PDB file of C-alpha atoms in Angstrom:
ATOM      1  CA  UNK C1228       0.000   0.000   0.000  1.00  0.00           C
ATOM      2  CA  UNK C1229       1.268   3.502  -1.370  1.00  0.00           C
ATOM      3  CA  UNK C1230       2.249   5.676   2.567  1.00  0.00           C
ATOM      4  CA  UNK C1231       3.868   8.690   3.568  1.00  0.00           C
ATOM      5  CA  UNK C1232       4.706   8.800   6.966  1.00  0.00           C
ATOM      6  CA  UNK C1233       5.888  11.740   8.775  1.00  0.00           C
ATOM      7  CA  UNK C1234       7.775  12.630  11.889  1.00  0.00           C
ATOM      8  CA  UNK C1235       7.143  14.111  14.354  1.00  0.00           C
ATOM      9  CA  UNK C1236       4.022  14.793  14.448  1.00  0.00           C
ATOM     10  CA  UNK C1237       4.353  18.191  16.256  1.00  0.00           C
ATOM     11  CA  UNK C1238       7.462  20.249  17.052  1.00  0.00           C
ATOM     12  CA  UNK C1239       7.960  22.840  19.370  1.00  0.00           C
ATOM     13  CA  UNK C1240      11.401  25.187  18.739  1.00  0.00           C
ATOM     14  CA  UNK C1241      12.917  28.502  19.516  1.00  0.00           C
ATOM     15  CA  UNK C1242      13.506  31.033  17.523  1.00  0.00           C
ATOM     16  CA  UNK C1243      16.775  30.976  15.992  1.00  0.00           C
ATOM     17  CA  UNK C1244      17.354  27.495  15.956  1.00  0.00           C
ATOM     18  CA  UNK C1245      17.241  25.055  13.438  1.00  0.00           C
ATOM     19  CA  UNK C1246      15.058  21.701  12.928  1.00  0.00           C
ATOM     20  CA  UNK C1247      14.918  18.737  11.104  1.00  0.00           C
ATOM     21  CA  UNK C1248      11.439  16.941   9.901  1.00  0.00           C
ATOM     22  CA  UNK C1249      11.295  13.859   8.029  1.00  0.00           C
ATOM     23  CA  UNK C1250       9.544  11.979   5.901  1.00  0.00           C
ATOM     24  CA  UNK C1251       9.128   8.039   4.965  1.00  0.00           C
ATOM     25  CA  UNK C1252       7.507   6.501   1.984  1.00  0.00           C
ATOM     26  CA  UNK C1253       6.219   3.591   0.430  1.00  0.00           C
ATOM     27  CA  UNK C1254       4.860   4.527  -2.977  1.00  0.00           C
ATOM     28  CA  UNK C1255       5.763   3.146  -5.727  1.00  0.00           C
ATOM     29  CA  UNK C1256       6.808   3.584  -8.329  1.00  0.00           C
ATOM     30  CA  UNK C1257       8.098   6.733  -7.731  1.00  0.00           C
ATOM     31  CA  UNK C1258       8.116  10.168  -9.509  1.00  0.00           C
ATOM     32  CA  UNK C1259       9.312  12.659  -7.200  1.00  0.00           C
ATOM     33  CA  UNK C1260       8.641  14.018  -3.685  1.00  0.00           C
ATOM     34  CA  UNK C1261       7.929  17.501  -3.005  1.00  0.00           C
ATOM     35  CA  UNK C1262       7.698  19.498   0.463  1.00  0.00           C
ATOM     36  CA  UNK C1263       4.309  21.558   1.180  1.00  0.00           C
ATOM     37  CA  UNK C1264       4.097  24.533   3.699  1.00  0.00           C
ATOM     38  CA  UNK C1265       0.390  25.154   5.034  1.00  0.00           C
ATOM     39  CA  UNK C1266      -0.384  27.748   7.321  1.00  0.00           C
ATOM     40  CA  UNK C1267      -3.199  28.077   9.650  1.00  0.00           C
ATOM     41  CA  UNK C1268      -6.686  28.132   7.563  1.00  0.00           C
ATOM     42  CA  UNK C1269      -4.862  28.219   4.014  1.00  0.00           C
ATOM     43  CA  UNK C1270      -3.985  26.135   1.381  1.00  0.00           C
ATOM     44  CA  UNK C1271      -0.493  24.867   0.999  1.00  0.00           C
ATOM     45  CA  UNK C1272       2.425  26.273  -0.534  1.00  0.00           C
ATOM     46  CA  UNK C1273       5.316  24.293  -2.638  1.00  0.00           C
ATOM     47  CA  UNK C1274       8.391  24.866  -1.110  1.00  0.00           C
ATOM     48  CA  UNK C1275      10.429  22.116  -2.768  1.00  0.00           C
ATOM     49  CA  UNK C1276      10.371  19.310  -5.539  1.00  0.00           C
ATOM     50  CA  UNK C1277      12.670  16.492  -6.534  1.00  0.00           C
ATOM     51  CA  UNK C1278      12.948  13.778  -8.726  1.00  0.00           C
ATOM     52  CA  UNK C1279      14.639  10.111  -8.420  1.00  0.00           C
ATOM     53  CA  UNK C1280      17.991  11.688  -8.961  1.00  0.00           C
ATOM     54  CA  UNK C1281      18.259  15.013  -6.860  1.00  0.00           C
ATOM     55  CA  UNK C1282      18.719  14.405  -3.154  1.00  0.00           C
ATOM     56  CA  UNK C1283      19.373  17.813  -1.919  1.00  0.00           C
ATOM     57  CA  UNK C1284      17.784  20.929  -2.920  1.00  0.00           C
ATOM     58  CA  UNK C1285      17.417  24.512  -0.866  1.00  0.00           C
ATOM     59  CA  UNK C1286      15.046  27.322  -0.948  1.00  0.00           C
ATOM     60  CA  UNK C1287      16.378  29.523   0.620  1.00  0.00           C
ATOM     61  CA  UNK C1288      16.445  28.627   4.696  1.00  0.00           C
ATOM     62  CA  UNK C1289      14.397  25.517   3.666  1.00  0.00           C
ATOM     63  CA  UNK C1290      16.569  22.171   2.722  1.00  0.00           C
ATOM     64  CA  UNK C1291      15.001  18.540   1.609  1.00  0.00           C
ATOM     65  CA  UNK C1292      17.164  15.495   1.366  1.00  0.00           C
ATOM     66  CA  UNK C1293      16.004  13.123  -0.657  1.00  0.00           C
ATOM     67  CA  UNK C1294      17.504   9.154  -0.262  1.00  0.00           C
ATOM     68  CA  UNK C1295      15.332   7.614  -2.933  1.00  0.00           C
ATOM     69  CA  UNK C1296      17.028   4.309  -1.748  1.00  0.00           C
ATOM     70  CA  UNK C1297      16.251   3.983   1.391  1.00  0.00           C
ATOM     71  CA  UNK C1298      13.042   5.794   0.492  1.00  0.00           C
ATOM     72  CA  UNK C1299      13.538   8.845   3.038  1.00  0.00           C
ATOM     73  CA  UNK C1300      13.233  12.452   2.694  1.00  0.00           C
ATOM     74  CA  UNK C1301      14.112  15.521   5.101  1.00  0.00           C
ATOM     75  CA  UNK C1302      13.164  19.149   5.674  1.00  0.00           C
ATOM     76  CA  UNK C1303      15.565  21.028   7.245  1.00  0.00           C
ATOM     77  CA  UNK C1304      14.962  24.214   8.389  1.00  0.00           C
ATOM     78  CA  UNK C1305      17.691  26.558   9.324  1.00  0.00           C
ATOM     79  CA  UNK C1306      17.566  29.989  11.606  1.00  0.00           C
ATOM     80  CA  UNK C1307      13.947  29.287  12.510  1.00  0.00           C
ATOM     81  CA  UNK C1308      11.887  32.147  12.189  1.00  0.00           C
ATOM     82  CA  UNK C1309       7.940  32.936  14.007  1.00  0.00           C
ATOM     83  CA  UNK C1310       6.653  32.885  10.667  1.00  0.00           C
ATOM     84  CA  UNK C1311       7.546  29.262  10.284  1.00  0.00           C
ATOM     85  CA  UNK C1312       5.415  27.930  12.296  1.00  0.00           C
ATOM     86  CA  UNK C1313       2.685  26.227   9.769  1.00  0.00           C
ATOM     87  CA  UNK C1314       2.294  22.694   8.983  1.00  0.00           C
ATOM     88  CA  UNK C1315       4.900  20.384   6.420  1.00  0.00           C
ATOM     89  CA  UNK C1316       3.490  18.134   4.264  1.00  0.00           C
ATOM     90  CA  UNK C1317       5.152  15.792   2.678  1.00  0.00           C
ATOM     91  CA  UNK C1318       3.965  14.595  -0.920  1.00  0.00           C
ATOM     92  CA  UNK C1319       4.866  11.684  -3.087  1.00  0.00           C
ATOM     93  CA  UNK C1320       4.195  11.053  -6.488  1.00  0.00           C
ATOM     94  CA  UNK C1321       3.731   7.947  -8.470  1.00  0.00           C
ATOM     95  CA  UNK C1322       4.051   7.940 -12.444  1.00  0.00           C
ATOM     96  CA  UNK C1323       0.735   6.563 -12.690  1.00  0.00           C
ATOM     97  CA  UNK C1324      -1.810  10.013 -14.919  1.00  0.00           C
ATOM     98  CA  UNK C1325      -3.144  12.649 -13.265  1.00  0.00           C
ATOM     99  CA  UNK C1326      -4.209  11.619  -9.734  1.00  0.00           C
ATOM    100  CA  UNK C1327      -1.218   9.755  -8.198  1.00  0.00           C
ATOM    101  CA  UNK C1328      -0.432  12.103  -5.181  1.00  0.00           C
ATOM    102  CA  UNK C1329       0.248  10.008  -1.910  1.00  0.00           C
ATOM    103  CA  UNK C1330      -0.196  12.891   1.108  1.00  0.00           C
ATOM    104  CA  UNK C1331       1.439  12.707   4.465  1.00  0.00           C
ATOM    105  CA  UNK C1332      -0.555  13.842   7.182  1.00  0.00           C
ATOM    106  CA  UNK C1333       2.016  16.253   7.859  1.00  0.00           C
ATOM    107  CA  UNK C1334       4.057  17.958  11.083  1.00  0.00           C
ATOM    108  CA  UNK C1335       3.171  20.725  12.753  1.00  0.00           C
ATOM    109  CA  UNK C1336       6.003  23.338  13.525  1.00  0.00           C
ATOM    110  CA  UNK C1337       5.683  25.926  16.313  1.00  0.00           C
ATOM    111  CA  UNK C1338       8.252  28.436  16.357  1.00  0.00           C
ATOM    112  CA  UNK C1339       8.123  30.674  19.830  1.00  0.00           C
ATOM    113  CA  UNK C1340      10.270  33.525  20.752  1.00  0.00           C
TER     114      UNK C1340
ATOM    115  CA  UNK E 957       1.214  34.665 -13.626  1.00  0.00           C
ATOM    116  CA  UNK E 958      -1.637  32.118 -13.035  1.00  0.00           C
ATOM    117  CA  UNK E 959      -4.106  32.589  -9.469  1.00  0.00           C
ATOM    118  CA  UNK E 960      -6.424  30.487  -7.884  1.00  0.00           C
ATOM    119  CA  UNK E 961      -9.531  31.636  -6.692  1.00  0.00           C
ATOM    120  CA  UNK E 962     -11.464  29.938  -4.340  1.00  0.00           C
ATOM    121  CA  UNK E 963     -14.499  31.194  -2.418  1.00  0.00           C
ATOM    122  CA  UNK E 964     -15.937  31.146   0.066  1.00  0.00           C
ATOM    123  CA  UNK E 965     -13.212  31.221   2.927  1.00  0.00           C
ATOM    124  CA  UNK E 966     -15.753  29.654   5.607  1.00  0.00           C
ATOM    125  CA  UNK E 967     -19.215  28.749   5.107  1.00  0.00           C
ATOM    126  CA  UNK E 968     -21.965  27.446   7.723  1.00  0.00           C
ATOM    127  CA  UNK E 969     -24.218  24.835   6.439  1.00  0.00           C
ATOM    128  CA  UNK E 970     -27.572  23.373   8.340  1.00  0.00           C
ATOM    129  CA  UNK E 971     -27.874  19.097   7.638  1.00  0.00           C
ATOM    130  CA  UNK E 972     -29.590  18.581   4.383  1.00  0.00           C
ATOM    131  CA  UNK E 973     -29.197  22.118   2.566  1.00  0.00           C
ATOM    132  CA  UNK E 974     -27.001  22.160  -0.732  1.00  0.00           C
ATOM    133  CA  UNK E 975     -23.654  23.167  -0.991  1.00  0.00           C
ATOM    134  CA  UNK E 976     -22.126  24.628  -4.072  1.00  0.00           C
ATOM    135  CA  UNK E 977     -17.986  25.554  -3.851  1.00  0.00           C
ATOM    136  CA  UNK E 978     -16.226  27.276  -6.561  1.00  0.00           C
ATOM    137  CA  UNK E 979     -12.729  27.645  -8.176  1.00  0.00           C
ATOM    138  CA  UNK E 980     -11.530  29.365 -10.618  1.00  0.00           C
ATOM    139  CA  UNK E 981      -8.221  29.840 -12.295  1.00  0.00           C
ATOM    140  CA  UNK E 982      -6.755  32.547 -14.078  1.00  0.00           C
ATOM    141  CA  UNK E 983      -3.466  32.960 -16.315  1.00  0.00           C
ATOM    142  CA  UNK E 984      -3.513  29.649 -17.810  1.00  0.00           C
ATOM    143  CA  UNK E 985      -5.846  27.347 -20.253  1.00  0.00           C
ATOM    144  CA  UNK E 986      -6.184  23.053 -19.906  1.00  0.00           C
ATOM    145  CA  UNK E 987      -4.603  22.924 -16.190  1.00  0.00           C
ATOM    146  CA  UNK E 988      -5.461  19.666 -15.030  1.00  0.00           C
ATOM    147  CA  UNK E 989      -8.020  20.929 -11.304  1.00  0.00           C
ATOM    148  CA  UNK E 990      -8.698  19.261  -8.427  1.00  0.00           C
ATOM    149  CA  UNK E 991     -10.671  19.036  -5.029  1.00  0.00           C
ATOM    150  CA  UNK E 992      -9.250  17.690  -1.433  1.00  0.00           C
ATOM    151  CA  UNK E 993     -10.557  17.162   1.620  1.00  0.00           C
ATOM    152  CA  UNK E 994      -8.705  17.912   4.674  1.00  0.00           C
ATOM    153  CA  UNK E 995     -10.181  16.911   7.737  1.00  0.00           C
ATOM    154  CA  UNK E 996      -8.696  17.818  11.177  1.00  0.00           C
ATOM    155  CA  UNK E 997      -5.739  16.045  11.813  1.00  0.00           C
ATOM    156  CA  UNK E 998      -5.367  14.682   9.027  1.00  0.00           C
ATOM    157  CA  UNK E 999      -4.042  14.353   5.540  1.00  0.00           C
ATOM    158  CA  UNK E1000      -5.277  15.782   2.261  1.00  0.00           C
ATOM    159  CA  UNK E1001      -7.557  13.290   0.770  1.00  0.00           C
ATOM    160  CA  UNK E1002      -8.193  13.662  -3.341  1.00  0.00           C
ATOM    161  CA  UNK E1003     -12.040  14.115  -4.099  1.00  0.00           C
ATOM    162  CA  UNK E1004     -12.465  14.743  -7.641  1.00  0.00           C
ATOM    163  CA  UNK E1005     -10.064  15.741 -10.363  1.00  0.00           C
ATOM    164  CA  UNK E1006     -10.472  16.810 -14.053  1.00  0.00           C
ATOM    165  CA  UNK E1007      -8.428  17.022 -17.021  1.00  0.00           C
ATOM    166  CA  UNK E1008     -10.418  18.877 -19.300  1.00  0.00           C
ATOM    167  CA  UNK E1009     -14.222  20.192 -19.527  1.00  0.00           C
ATOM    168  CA  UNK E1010     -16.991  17.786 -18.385  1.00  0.00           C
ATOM    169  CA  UNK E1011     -14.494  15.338 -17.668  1.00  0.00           C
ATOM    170  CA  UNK E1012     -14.924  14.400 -14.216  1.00  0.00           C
ATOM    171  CA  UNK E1013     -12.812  11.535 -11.923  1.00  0.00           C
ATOM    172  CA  UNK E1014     -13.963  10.718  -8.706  1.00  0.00           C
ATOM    173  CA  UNK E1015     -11.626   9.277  -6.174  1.00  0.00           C
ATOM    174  CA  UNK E1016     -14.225   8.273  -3.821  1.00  0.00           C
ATOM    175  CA  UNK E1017     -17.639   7.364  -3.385  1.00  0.00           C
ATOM    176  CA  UNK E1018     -19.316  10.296  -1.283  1.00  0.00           C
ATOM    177  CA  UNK E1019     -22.267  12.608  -0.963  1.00  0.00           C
ATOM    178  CA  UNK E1020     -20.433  15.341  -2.976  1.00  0.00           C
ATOM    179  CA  UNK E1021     -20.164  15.729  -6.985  1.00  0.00           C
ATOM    180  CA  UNK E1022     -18.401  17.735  -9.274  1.00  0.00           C
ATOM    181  CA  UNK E1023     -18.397  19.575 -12.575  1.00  0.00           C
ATOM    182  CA  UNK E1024     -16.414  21.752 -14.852  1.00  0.00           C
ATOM    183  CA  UNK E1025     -18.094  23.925 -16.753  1.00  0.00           C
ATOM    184  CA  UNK E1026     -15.491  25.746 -18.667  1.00  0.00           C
ATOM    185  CA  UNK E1027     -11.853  24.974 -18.847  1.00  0.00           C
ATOM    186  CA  UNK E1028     -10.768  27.162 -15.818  1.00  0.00           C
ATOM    187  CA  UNK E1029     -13.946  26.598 -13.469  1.00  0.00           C
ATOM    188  CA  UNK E1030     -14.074  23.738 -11.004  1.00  0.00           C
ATOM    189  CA  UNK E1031     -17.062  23.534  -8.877  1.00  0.00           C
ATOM    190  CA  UNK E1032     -18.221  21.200  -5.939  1.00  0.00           C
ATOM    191  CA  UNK E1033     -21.437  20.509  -5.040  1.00  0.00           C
ATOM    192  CA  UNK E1034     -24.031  18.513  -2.841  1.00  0.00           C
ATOM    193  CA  UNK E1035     -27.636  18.212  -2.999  1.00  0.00           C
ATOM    194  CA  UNK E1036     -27.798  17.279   0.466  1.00  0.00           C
ATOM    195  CA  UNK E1037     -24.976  17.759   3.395  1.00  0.00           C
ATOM    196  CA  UNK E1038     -23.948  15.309   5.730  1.00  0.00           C
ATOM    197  CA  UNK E1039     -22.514  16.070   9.427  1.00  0.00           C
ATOM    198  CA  UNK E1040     -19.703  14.255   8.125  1.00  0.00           C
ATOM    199  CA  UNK E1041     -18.897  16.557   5.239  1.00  0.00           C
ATOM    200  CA  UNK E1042     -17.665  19.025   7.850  1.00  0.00           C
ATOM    201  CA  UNK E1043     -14.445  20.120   6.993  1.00  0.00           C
ATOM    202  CA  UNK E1044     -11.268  21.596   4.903  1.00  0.00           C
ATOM    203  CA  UNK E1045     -11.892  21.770   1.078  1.00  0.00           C
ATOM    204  CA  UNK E1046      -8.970  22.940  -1.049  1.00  0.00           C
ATOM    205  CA  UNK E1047      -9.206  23.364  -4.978  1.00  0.00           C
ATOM    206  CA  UNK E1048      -5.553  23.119  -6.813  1.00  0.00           C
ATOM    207  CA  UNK E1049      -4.719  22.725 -10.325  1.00  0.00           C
ATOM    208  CA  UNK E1050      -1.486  21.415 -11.836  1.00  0.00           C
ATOM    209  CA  UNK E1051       0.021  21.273 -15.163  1.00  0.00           C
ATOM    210  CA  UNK E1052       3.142  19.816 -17.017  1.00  0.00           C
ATOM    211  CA  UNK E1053       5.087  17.000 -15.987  1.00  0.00           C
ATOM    212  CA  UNK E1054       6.036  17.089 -12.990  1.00  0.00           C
ATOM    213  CA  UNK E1055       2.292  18.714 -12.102  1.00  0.00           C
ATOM    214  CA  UNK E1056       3.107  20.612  -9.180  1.00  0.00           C
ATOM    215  CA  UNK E1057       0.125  21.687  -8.049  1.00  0.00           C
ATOM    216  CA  UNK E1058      -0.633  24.642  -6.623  1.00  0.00           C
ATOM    217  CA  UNK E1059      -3.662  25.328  -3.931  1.00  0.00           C
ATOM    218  CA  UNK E1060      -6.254  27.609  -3.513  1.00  0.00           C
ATOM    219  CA  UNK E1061      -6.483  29.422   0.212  1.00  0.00           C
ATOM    220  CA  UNK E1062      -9.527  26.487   0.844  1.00  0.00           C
ATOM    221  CA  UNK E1063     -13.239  26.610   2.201  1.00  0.00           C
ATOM    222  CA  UNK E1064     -13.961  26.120   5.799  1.00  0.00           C
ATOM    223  CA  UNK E1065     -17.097  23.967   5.693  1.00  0.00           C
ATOM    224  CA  UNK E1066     -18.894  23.348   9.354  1.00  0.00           C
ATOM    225  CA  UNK E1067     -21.911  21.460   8.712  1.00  0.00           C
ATOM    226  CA  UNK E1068     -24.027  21.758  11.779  1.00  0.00           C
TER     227      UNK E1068
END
């Protein structure tokens, strides 16, 4: 069965400081991964997208890892700001038309000052 | 540049009255549109999706329908709400090959 798991499920950090989130699959086949930012109430937001053969790529204080062998992907977030606090979703695609988008349920980052 | 609109932000719904959600977008022709469910702690779940006008693909069986009237307008609809249709709807479309797909700012549904 096609999964994306995520960890942790909430996060609590300070401001300034950097995290990590990750994010298991199952799906298969695979066409790429990409990284979602919701916050409160809105849709999300692409932050990131890889394919098969990328496993790193930054946008600006936002980094994913992608180990398409081991089937694991990271977020990492550096110099935490408040206005990162929103959820991470975690998205994997299968090669299969127009509909094959397997969802994690996503973590939940607090940033406090 | 291409926009999603979706509207409304929140709506309030009584148990059996109709609901009718609509998305448009703008800045781009044949996107490939969608509808998700998000429920409260939990993961976006794929309603309907659509590549093209009056094609309609429904991901699972439910008290909601869809239609696409012209090539940028997605619309969801019930004739009759369900206590259990309480929740997050997002419209996105997508196009190209890697169809990223970007999301409307969603409808707050409370069904009460």
């Amino acid at each position: 069965k096609n999964q994306v798991e995520q960890s942790p499920q909430s996060l609590i950090i300070l401001e300034g400081k950097n995290c990590t989130l990750q994010c298991n699959y199952t799906v298969s086949p695979f066409s790429n991964l990409r990284w979602y930012k919701q916050d409160t109430g809105r849709g999300p937001v692409s932050l990131t997208i890889m394919t098969f053969s990328e496993n790193t790529k930054s946008n600006g204080r936002y980094t994913a890892t992608l180990d398409a062998d081991t089937k694991q992907s990271s977020l990492h977030i550096t110099a935490s700001q408040l206005s990162d606090s929103a959820s991470y979703i975690c998205v994997v695609r299968t090669p299969s038309g127009n509909t094959p988008l397997v969802f994690g349920k996503g973590t939940r980052l607090s940033v406090i000052a | 540049s291409q926009t999603i609109h979706q509207w409304p932000a929140t709506l309030v719904q009584p148990v059996g009255s109709p609901l009718s959600l609509e998305c448009t977008v703008e800045g781009t022709s044949n996107p490939n549109l969608y509808w998700y469910r998000q429920a409260a702690g939990r993961g976006l779940q794929l309603l309907f999706y659509s590549v093209g006008i009056g094609q309609i693909s429904s991901e699972v069986p439910q008290n909601l329908s869809a239609s696409r009237p012209q090539d940028r307008q997605f619309i969801l609809s019930s004739k009759k709400l369900l206590l259990s249709d309480s929740g997050f709807y997002l419209c996105a479309w997508g196009q190209g090959s890697k169809n990223i797909q970007y999301f409307g700012a969603g409808t707050r549904l409370s069904v009460l």
